Amino acid sequence: EADIYQTPRYLVIGTGKKITLECSQTMGHDKMYWYQQDPGMELHLIHYSYGVNSTEKGDLSSESTVSRIRTEHFPLTLESARPSHTSQYLCASSESGSYGYTFGSGTRLTVV
Amino acid sequence: SQQGEEDPQALSIQEGENATMNCSYKTSINNLQWYRQNSGRGLVHLILIRSNEREKHSGRLRVTLDTSKKSSSLLITASRAADTASYFCATSEGGANNLFFGTGTRLTVIP
């Protein structure tokens, strides 16, 4: 039923590797977001975008970067993964003027 | 930020009972939203209540908002085992569309 897709669903990688977490939505939403969530904990906004070529950092400092070249695509990249990056990463989108978010199923990242 | 806090952190009830979760926040808001998260999954939007509304219903869900106390409650009536999940409140403030999420309430409904 998801209109916003995240891949991969699970990822285990070694320290120092570069990774990109994919997020795509088919709803034409202008606004997209990345949240980081540790198990059983609250969500922290790490990046957001209000449209193509617009990206901003969120409230939680993150070593990741994002890009928004197309409306439907909002990938997140870690240049050099570390064990401290182990977490769940949730992508979301919303329509301009509307406030409800649609979330993807998340990527659970483990850095060993 | 004005991340909310949910209370209780965890709640366990029998199927058929009502479940009430509370959310407190810190500053003025445009709206408050409730989301549900099944274990290890993304969040699902349940209901939105605007700052000028006091109560809203959607199926078995009832949300209240008291802006003077900066608090909201989510009531799930006639709970089912399938309602077992974590429930988060989220607030939107000012002109921003960004949401700030609370700490969540873990609800367990025992069949």
CSV table of C-alpha atoms in Angstrom, one decimal:
chain,number,residue,atom,x,y,z
A,1,GLU,CA,0.0,0.0,0.0
A,2,ALA,CA,3.0,2.3,0.4
A,3,ASP,CA,3.4,5.2,-2.0
A,4,ILE,CA,6.8,6.0,-0.7
A,5,TYR,CA,9.5,3.4,-1.1
A,6,GLN,CA,12.7,3.0,0.8
A,7,THR,CA,15.5,0.6,-0.2
A,8,PRO,CA,17.2,-1.4,1.1
A,9,ARG,CA,15.0,-2.5,4.0
A,10,TYR,CA,18.0,-3.8,5.9
A,11,LEU,CA,21.6,-3.1,5.4
A,12,VAL,CA,24.7,-4.4,7.3
A,13,ILE,CA,28.0,-2.8,6.2
A,14,GLY,CA,31.5,-2.4,7.4
A,15,THR,CA,33.0,0.8,8.9
A,16,GLY,CA,34.3,3.2,6.4
A,17,LYS,CA,32.0,2.2,3.5
A,18,LYS,CA,30.0,4.7,1.5
A,19,ILE,CA,26.3,4.0,1.4
A,20,THR,CA,23.2,5.6,-0.2
A,21,LEU,CA,19.8,5.0,1.2
A,22,GLU,CA,17.1,5.4,-1.4
A,23,CYS,CA,13.7,7.0,-1.0
A,24,SER,CA,11.2,7.6,-3.8
A,25,GLN,CA,7.6,8.7,-3.7
A,26,THR,CA,4.9,8.5,-6.4
A,27,MET,CA,2.5,11.1,-5.0
A,28,GLY,CA,4.2,14.2,-6.4
A,29,HIS,CA,4.7,15.6,-2.9
A,30,ASP,CA,6.9,18.7,-2.8
A,31,LYS,CA,8.2,18.2,0.7
A,32,MET,CA,10.3,15.3,1.8
A,33,TYR,CA,12.1,14.4,5.0
A,34,TRP,CA,14.6,12.1,6.6
A,35,TYR,CA,14.2,11.0,10.2
A,36,GLN,CA,16.6,8.9,12.3
A,37,GLN,CA,15.1,6.7,15.0
A,38,ASP,CA,16.8,4.4,17.5
A,39,PRO,CA,14.8,1.4,18.6
A,40,GLY,CA,11.9,2.4,20.8
A,41,MET,CA,12.9,6.0,20.8
A,42,GLU,CA,11.6,9.2,19.3
A,43,LEU,CA,12.2,10.4,15.8
A,44,HIS,CA,14.8,13.1,15.0
A,45,LEU,CA,14.7,15.2,11.8
A,46,ILE,CA,18.1,15.1,10.1
A,47,HIS,CA,17.3,16.5,6.6
A,48,TYR,CA,14.4,18.0,4.7
A,49,SER,CA,13.6,19.4,1.3
A,50,TYR,CA,10.8,21.7,0.2
A,51,GLY,CA,11.3,21.1,-3.5
A,52,VAL,CA,13.8,20.3,-6.2
A,53,ASN,CA,17.3,21.6,-5.5
A,54,SER,CA,16.2,22.6,-2.0
A,55,THR,CA,17.7,20.8,1.0
A,56,GLU,CA,18.2,21.8,4.6
A,57,LYS,CA,19.6,20.2,7.7
A,58,GLY,CA,17.3,19.2,10.5
A,59,ASP,CA,17.5,19.5,14.2
A,60,LEU,CA,19.7,16.5,14.8
A,61,SER,CA,23.3,16.9,13.5
A,62,SER,CA,24.1,14.2,11.0
A,63,GLU,CA,27.1,13.4,9.0
A,64,SER,CA,24.9,12.3,6.1
A,65,THR,CA,24.1,14.4,3.0
A,66,VAL,CA,21.0,14.5,0.8
A,67,SER,CA,20.1,15.6,-2.7
A,68,ARG,CA,16.9,16.5,-4.5
A,69,ILE,CA,17.4,16.5,-8.2
A,70,ARG,CA,13.9,15.1,-8.9
A,71,THR,CA,10.7,15.7,-7.1
A,72,GLU,CA,10.1,12.0,-6.5
A,73,HIS,CA,13.6,11.1,-5.3
A,74,PHE,CA,15.4,12.0,-2.0
A,75,PRO,CA,18.4,9.8,-1.4
A,76,LEU,CA,20.6,10.0,1.7
A,77,THR,CA,24.3,9.3,1.6
A,78,LEU,CA,26.9,8.5,4.2
A,79,GLU,CA,30.4,9.0,2.8
A,80,SER,CA,32.1,6.9,5.5
A,81,ALA,CA,29.8,4.8,7.8
A,82,ARG,CA,30.6,4.4,11.4
A,83,PRO,CA,29.1,2.2,14.2
A,84,SER,CA,27.5,5.3,15.6
A,85,HIS,CA,25.4,5.5,12.4
A,86,THR,CA,23.6,2.3,13.3
A,87,SER,CA,19.9,3.2,13.5
A,88,GLN,CA,16.7,3.2,11.6
A,89,TYR,CA,16.3,5.8,8.9
A,90,LEU,CA,12.7,6.8,7.9
A,91,CYS,CA,11.8,8.8,4.9
A,92,ALA,CA,8.6,10.8,4.7
A,93,SER,CA,6.8,13.1,2.3
A,94,SER,CA,4.0,15.6,2.5
A,95,GLU,CA,2.0,17.8,0.0
A,96,SER,CA,2.5,21.5,0.2
A,97,GLY,CA,-0.2,23.1,2.2
A,98,SER,CA,-1.1,19.7,3.7
A,99,TYR,CA,0.4,18.6,7.0
A,100,GLY,CA,0.0,14.8,7.2
A,101,TYR,CA,3.1,12.9,6.5
A,102,THR,CA,3.4,9.7,4.5
A,103,PHE,CA,6.2,7.5,5.7
A,104,GLY,CA,8.2,4.8,4.1
A,105,SER,CA,8.9,1.5,5.8
A,106,GLY,CA,12.4,2.5,6.8
A,107,THR,CA,15.9,1.3,6.4
A,108,ARG,CA,17.5,-0.4,9.3
A,109,LEU,CA,21.2,0.2,9.1
A,110,THR,CA,23.9,-1.6,11.0
A,111,VAL,CA,27.5,-0.6,10.8
A,112,VAL,CA,29.9,-3.2,12.1
B,1,SER,CA,12.5,22.3,19.1
B,2,GLN,CA,9.3,21.5,20.9
B,3,GLN,CA,9.2,17.7,20.9
B,4,GLY,CA,6.3,16.5,22.8
B,5,GLU,CA,6.2,13.9,25.6
B,6,GLU,CA,3.7,11.1,25.6
B,7,ASP,CA,2.4,9.6,28.8
B,8,PRO,CA,2.4,6.8,29.7
B,9,GLN,CA,5.5,5.4,28.1
B,10,ALA,CA,3.9,2.0,28.0
B,11,LEU,CA,0.3,0.8,28.4
B,12,SER,CA,-1.0,-2.8,28.5
B,13,ILE,CA,-4.8,-3.4,28.4
B,14,GLN,CA,-7.2,-6.2,27.6
B,15,GLU,CA,-8.9,-6.5,24.3
B,16,GLY,CA,-12.2,-4.5,24.3
B,17,GLU,CA,-11.0,-1.9,26.8
B,18,ASN,CA,-10.3,1.7,26.0
B,19,ALA,CA,-6.8,3.0,25.7
B,20,THR,CA,-5.9,6.6,26.5
B,21,MET,CA,-2.6,8.2,25.7
B,22,ASN,CA,-1.6,11.8,26.5
B,23,CYS,CA,0.8,14.2,24.9
B,24,SER,CA,2.3,17.4,26.2
B,25,TYR,CA,4.2,20.0,24.2
B,26,LYS,CA,6.0,23.2,24.9
B,27,THR,CA,5.1,26.0,22.5
B,28,SER,CA,2.4,27.4,20.3
B,29,ILE,CA,1.3,25.0,17.5
B,30,ASN,CA,-0.5,25.1,14.2
B,31,ASN,CA,-1.7,21.6,14.6
B,32,LEU,CA,-1.1,18.3,16.4
B,33,GLN,CA,-1.0,14.9,14.8
B,34,TRP,CA,-1.1,11.4,16.0
B,35,TYR,CA,0.8,8.6,14.3
B,36,ARG,CA,1.0,4.8,14.8
B,37,GLN,CA,4.1,2.7,14.3
B,38,ASN,CA,4.2,-1.1,14.2
B,39,SER,CA,7.4,-2.6,15.4
B,40,GLY,CA,10.3,-1.9,13.0
B,41,ARG,CA,8.1,-0.2,10.4
B,42,GLY,CA,7.3,3.3,9.3
B,43,LEU,CA,4.7,5.6,10.8
B,44,VAL,CA,1.1,5.8,9.7
B,45,HIS,CA,-0.8,9.1,10.0
B,46,LEU,CA,-3.9,8.6,12.1
B,47,ILE,CA,-5.5,12.0,12.8
B,48,LEU,CA,-4.8,15.7,12.7
B,49,ILE,CA,-6.3,18.3,15.0
B,50,ARG,CA,-5.8,22.0,14.3
B,51,SER,CA,-5.1,24.5,17.0
B,52,ASN,CA,-8.6,26.0,16.8
B,53,GLU,CA,-10.2,22.6,17.3
B,54,ARG,CA,-10.9,21.0,20.6
B,55,GLU,CA,-12.0,17.5,19.7
B,56,LYS,CA,-12.0,15.3,16.6
B,57,HIS,CA,-13.2,11.8,15.9
B,58,SER,CA,-12.2,9.2,13.3
B,59,GLY,CA,-13.7,5.7,13.7
B,60,ARG,CA,-12.6,4.3,17.1
B,61,LEU,CA,-10.2,7.2,17.6
B,62,ARG,CA,-11.0,10.4,19.6
B,63,VAL,CA,-8.5,13.2,19.9
B,64,THR,CA,-8.8,16.2,22.2
B,65,LEU,CA,-6.6,19.3,22.3
B,66,ASP,CA,-6.3,21.8,25.1
B,67,THR,CA,-4.0,24.6,23.9
B,68,SER,CA,-4.2,26.3,27.3
B,69,LYS,CA,-2.6,23.3,28.9
B,70,LYS,CA,-0.5,22.5,25.8
B,71,SER,CA,-1.7,18.9,25.9
B,72,SER,CA,-3.6,16.4,23.8
B,73,SER,CA,-5.1,13.0,24.3
B,74,LEU,CA,-5.7,10.1,22.0
B,75,LEU,CA,-8.5,7.7,23.0
B,76,ILE,CA,-8.8,4.3,21.2
B,77,THR,CA,-12.2,2.7,22.1
B,78,ALA,CA,-12.9,-1.0,22.1
B,79,SER,CA,-9.3,-1.9,21.5
B,80,ARG,CA,-8.2,-4.9,19.5
B,81,ALA,CA,-5.1,-7.0,19.5
B,82,ALA,CA,-4.2,-5.4,16.1
B,83,ASP,CA,-4.0,-2.0,17.8
B,84,THR,CA,-0.8,-3.1,19.5
B,85,ALA,CA,1.8,-0.6,18.3
B,86,SER,CA,3.6,2.6,19.4
B,87,TYR,CA,1.7,5.8,19.1
B,88,PHE,CA,3.4,9.2,18.6
B,89,CYS,CA,2.1,12.7,18.8
B,90,ALA,CA,3.7,15.3,16.5
B,91,THR,CA,3.4,19.1,16.4
B,92,SER,CA,3.8,21.7,13.7
B,93,GLU,CA,4.6,25.3,14.6
B,94,GLY,CA,4.6,28.6,12.9
B,95,GLY,CA,5.0,28.7,9.1
B,96,ALA,CA,7.1,25.6,9.0
B,97,ASN,CA,5.8,22.3,7.8
B,98,ASN,CA,8.3,20.3,9.8
B,99,LEU,CA,6.9,18.0,12.5
B,100,PHE,CA,8.4,17.4,15.9
B,101,PHE,CA,7.7,14.0,17.3
B,102,GLY,CA,7.2,13.0,20.9
B,103,THR,CA,8.7,10.1,22.7
B,104,GLY,CA,5.8,7.7,22.0
B,105,THR,CA,3.6,5.4,24.0
B,106,ARG,CA,4.0,1.6,23.5
B,107,LEU,CA,0.5,0.1,23.6
B,108,THR,CA,0.0,-3.6,24.1
B,109,VAL,CA,-3.5,-5.1,23.7
B,110,ILE,CA,-3.8,-8.5,25.1
B,111,PRO,CA,-6.3,-10.8,23.3
